[in-house]
Amino acid sequence: MRIVITGVPGVGKSTVMEGFARAQGLEIVNFGTLMFEAAKAQHVVTDRDQMRSLDPAMQRTIQKQAGQAIGAKASCIVDTHATVRTPRGYLAGLPAWVLDAIKPDVLVLVEAPAEQIHHRRTADPTRARDQQSAAEIDQHQQFNRAIAAAYAMHSGATVLTITNPDGGLEQALQQLRNALG
Ligand code: AP5
């Protein structure tokens, strides 16, 4: 099965997914890491948080390369984004050419209260995360729900929403296990 996990930065998608994948013995593929390796090889970034500011055409080029690399794999969980917030607006994380390469069975949206995501981002000094208000984070989560419907229409994948509030990691994992375990 091909599972794609998405969520706005700081929602905890990597934390939730690692717990689930470990228990299920599934390979995790981080889309951002594949893109970062491609971008570094082309000498256009030195830090993964710089990728969101690249020219959108360049982002789409390295995105396509990452999608093709994942398409060559068997079952896996793909850690990625429904949309990426760039200076020019939201960039689709799973445009048609990426969906066609990945062929997902399930698209998971990890969500949490916007205020809590805002706090997690500001509490993490290790990353150059975007400074966004809770209202902007809320809008981003709503936009991701809307675009997930388009991804479902294109690919035939089901869409599963998982809630990961503060202190709610175990319940989030249980929701995933109930649906996909
Ligand atoms: P990526 O590597 O996915 O980075 P990110 O967006 O910053 O996401 P993170 O993995 O850092 O955050 P997370 O939401 O998984 O949260 P975490 O588990 O760490 O992407 C990097 C870049 O690649 C993107 O910016 C983009 O440029 C590019 N990219 C990727 N995919 C792309 C695509 N398809 N198209 C184009 N570009 C793409 O948790 C955060 C914190 O919260 C942690 O401290 C954790 O301990 C805490 N936490 C988690 N859950 C809980 C809980 N229940 N209670 C309390 N604390 C919690």
PDB file of C-alpha atoms and ligand atoms in Angstrom, residues 6-18 30-33 35-36 48-53 59-60 62-63 66 78-85 91-95 98 102 110 116-117 120-121 123-124 127 129-130 163-170 172, ligand 1:
ATOM      1  CA  THR A   6       0.714  15.469   4.836  1.00  0.00           C
ATOM      2  CA  GLY A   7       0.246  18.355   7.258  1.00  0.00           C
ATOM      3  CA  VAL A   8       1.385  21.929   7.726  1.00  0.00           C
ATOM      4  CA  PRO A   9       4.924  22.315   9.184  1.00  0.00           C
ATOM      5  CA  GLY A  10       4.935  21.671  12.920  1.00  0.00           C
ATOM      6  CA  VAL A  11       1.637  19.747  13.002  1.00  0.00           C
ATOM      7  CA  GLY A  12       3.604  16.640  13.937  1.00  0.00           C
ATOM      8  CA  LYS A  13       3.168  14.603  10.747  1.00  0.00           C
ATOM      9  CA  SER A  14       6.710  13.170  10.980  1.00  0.00           C
ATOM     10  CA  THR A  15       6.238  12.255  14.656  1.00  0.00           C
ATOM     11  CA  VAL A  16       2.895  10.533  13.999  1.00  0.00           C
ATOM     12  CA  MET A  17       4.126   8.774  10.886  1.00  0.00           C
ATOM     13  CA  GLU A  18       7.319   7.446  12.463  1.00  0.00           C
ATOM     14  CA  ASN A  30      10.708  11.845   3.172  1.00  0.00           C
ATOM     15  CA  PHE A  31       9.779  13.818   0.051  1.00  0.00           C
ATOM     16  CA  GLY A  32      11.491  16.964   1.356  1.00  0.00           C
ATOM     17  CA  THR A  33      14.760  15.057   1.861  1.00  0.00           C
ATOM     18  CA  MET A  35      14.026  17.271  -2.967  1.00  0.00           C
ATOM     19  CA  PHE A  36      16.790  18.667  -0.765  1.00  0.00           C
ATOM     20  CA  ARG A  48      16.075  22.559   3.472  1.00  0.00           C
ATOM     21  CA  ASP A  49      14.078  25.553   4.710  1.00  0.00           C
ATOM     22  CA  GLN A  50      15.394  27.588   1.745  1.00  0.00           C
ATOM     23  CA  MET A  51      13.538  25.388  -0.759  1.00  0.00           C
ATOM     24  CA  ARG A  52      10.187  27.138  -0.188  1.00  0.00           C
ATOM     25  CA  SER A  53      11.731  30.397  -1.464  1.00  0.00           C
ATOM     26  CA  GLN A  59      10.629  23.776  -7.032  1.00  0.00           C
ATOM     27  CA  ARG A  60       8.489  21.938  -9.600  1.00  0.00           C
ATOM     28  CA  ILE A  62      13.065  19.032  -8.158  1.00  0.00           C
ATOM     29  CA  GLN A  63       9.568  17.985  -7.046  1.00  0.00           C
ATOM     30  CA  ALA A  66      11.489  13.300  -6.096  1.00  0.00           C
ATOM     31  CA  VAL A  78       5.610   9.199   1.915  1.00  0.00           C
ATOM     32  CA  ASP A  79       6.121  12.145   4.305  1.00  0.00           C
ATOM     33  CA  THR A  80       5.266  15.307   2.368  1.00  0.00           C
ATOM     34  CA  HIS A  81       3.001  18.366   2.043  1.00  0.00           C
ATOM     35  CA  ALA A  82      -0.427  18.879   0.461  1.00  0.00           C
ATOM     36  CA  THR A  83       0.717  22.430  -0.279  1.00  0.00           C
ATOM     37  CA  VAL A  84       3.886  24.428   0.350  1.00  0.00           C
ATOM     38  CA  ARG A  85       3.529  28.083   1.360  1.00  0.00           C
ATOM     39  CA  LEU A  91       2.406  25.548  -4.354  1.00  0.00           C
ATOM     40  CA  ALA A  92       0.631  22.203  -4.864  1.00  0.00           C
ATOM     41  CA  GLY A  93       2.697  19.478  -3.179  1.00  0.00           C
ATOM     42  CA  LEU A  94       1.045  16.713  -5.198  1.00  0.00           C
ATOM     43  CA  PRO A  95       0.340  18.053  -8.698  1.00  0.00           C
ATOM     44  CA  VAL A  98       3.589  13.670  -8.830  1.00  0.00           C
ATOM     45  CA  ILE A 102       3.444   8.003  -6.663  1.00  0.00           C
ATOM     46  CA  VAL A 110      -2.644  15.394   9.970  1.00  0.00           C
ATOM     47  CA  GLN A 116      -0.801  24.724  19.196  1.00  0.00           C
ATOM     48  CA  ILE A 117       1.008  24.475  15.835  1.00  0.00           C
ATOM     49  CA  ARG A 120       5.349  24.212  18.411  1.00  0.00           C
ATOM     50  CA  ARG A 121       6.965  26.219  15.616  1.00  0.00           C
ATOM     51  CA  ALA A 123       9.450  26.547  20.437  1.00  0.00           C
ATOM     52  CA  ASP A 124      11.750  24.825  17.889  1.00  0.00           C
ATOM     53  CA  ARG A 127      14.519  25.052  12.175  1.00  0.00           C
ATOM     54  CA  ARG A 129      10.216  27.794  10.141  1.00  0.00           C
ATOM     55  CA  ASP A 130       7.900  30.418   8.627  1.00  0.00           C
ATOM     56  CA  THR A 163      -6.088  14.964  14.705  1.00  0.00           C
ATOM     57  CA  ASN A 164      -2.812  15.409  16.633  1.00  0.00           C
ATOM     58  CA  PRO A 165      -3.432  17.960  19.425  1.00  0.00           C
ATOM     59  CA  ASP A 166      -0.923  18.630  22.224  1.00  0.00           C
ATOM     60  CA  GLY A 167      -0.539  15.488  24.296  1.00  0.00           C
ATOM     61  CA  GLY A 168      -2.673  13.553  21.791  1.00  0.00           C
ATOM     62  CA  LEU A 169       0.028  11.569  19.967  1.00  0.00           C
ATOM     63  CA  GLU A 170      -1.198   8.171  21.187  1.00  0.00           C
ATOM     64  CA  ALA A 172      -3.464  10.099  16.699  1.00  0.00           C
TER      65      ALA A 172
HETATM   66  P1  AP5 B   1       9.628  18.547   5.652  1.00  0.00           P
HETATM   67  O1  AP5 B   1      10.842  17.769   5.835  1.00  0.00           O
HETATM   68  O2  AP5 B   1       8.358  17.802   5.578  1.00  0.00           O
HETATM   69  O3  AP5 B   1       9.681  19.639   6.811  1.00  0.00           O
HETATM   70  P2  AP5 B   1       8.574  20.431   7.572  1.00  0.00           P
HETATM   71  O4  AP5 B   1       7.511  20.896   6.680  1.00  0.00           O
HETATM   72  O5  AP5 B   1       9.216  21.496   8.365  1.00  0.00           O
HETATM   73  O6  AP5 B   1       7.939  19.369   8.474  1.00  0.00           O
HETATM   74  P3  AP5 B   1       8.564  18.794   9.770  1.00  0.00           P
HETATM   75  O7  AP5 B   1       8.871  17.376   9.490  1.00  0.00           O
HETATM   76  O8  AP5 B   1       9.682  19.556  10.325  1.00  0.00           O
HETATM   77  O9  AP5 B   1       7.325  19.078  10.690  1.00  0.00           O
HETATM   78  P4  AP5 B   1       6.201  18.064  11.107  1.00  0.00           P
HETATM   79  O10 AP5 B   1       4.861  18.640  10.854  1.00  0.00           O
HETATM   80  O11 AP5 B   1       6.418  16.715  10.534  1.00  0.00           O
HETATM   81  O12 AP5 B   1       6.335  18.101  12.660  1.00  0.00           O
HETATM   82  P5  AP5 B   1       7.238  17.221  13.645  1.00  0.00           P
HETATM   83  O13 AP5 B   1       6.824  15.776  13.655  1.00  0.00           O
HETATM   84  O14 AP5 B   1       8.682  17.544  13.416  1.00  0.00           O
HETATM   85  O15 AP5 B   1       9.692  19.429   4.336  1.00  0.00           O
HETATM   86  C1  AP5 B   1      10.818  20.273   4.102  1.00  0.00           C
HETATM   87  C2  AP5 B   1      10.621  21.067   2.835  1.00  0.00           C
HETATM   88  O16 AP5 B   1      10.570  20.178   1.707  1.00  0.00           O
HETATM   89  C3  AP5 B   1       9.313  21.851   2.738  1.00  0.00           C
HETATM   90  O17 AP5 B   1       9.374  23.052   3.443  1.00  0.00           O
HETATM   91  C4  AP5 B   1       9.235  22.050   1.214  1.00  0.00           C
HETATM   92  O18 AP5 B   1      10.058  23.104   0.819  1.00  0.00           O
HETATM   93  C5  AP5 B   1       9.776  20.756   0.668  1.00  0.00           C
HETATM   94  N1  AP5 B   1       8.725  19.806   0.258  1.00  0.00           N
HETATM   95  C6  AP5 B   1       8.344  18.681   0.923  1.00  0.00           C
HETATM   96  N2  AP5 B   1       7.391  18.037   0.222  1.00  0.00           N
HETATM   97  C7  AP5 B   1       7.146  18.793  -0.899  1.00  0.00           C
HETATM   98  C8  AP5 B   1       6.279  18.644  -2.022  1.00  0.00           C
HETATM   99  N3  AP5 B   1       5.452  17.602  -2.178  1.00  0.00           N
HETATM  100  N4  AP5 B   1       6.308  19.597  -2.992  1.00  0.00           N
HETATM  101  C9  AP5 B   1       7.124  20.661  -2.895  1.00  0.00           C
HETATM  102  N5  AP5 B   1       7.978  20.854  -1.856  1.00  0.00           N
HETATM  103  C10 AP5 B   1       7.998  19.920  -0.879  1.00  0.00           C
HETATM  104  O19 AP5 B   1       6.713  17.849  15.023  1.00  0.00           O
HETATM  105  C11 AP5 B   1       6.892  19.217  15.306  1.00  0.00           C
HETATM  106  C12 AP5 B   1       7.032  19.402  16.827  1.00  0.00           C
HETATM  107  O20 AP5 B   1       5.795  19.114  17.458  1.00  0.00           O
HETATM  108  C13 AP5 B   1       8.069  18.477  17.447  1.00  0.00           C
HETATM  109  O21 AP5 B   1       8.781  19.177  18.423  1.00  0.00           O
HETATM  110  C14 AP5 B   1       7.223  17.372  18.100  1.00  0.00           C
HETATM  111  O22 AP5 B   1       7.854  16.807  19.211  1.00  0.00           O
HETATM  112  C15 AP5 B   1       5.970  18.156  18.487  1.00  0.00           C
HETATM  113  N6  AP5 B   1       4.759  17.332  18.543  1.00  0.00           N
HETATM  114  C16 AP5 B   1       4.302  16.510  17.567  1.00  0.00           C
HETATM  115  N7  AP5 B   1       3.140  15.918  17.959  1.00  0.00           N
HETATM  116  C17 AP5 B   1       2.872  16.396  19.216  1.00  0.00           C
HETATM  117  C18 AP5 B   1       1.814  16.189  20.157  1.00  0.00           C
HETATM  118  N8  AP5 B   1       0.774  15.369  19.913  1.00  0.00           N
HETATM  119  N9  AP5 B   1       1.858  16.844  21.353  1.00  0.00           N
HETATM  120  C19 AP5 B   1       2.885  17.680  21.615  1.00  0.00           C
HETATM  121  N10 AP5 B   1       3.921  17.926  20.789  1.00  0.00           N
HETATM  122  C20 AP5 B   1       3.915  17.298  19.586  1.00  0.00           C
END
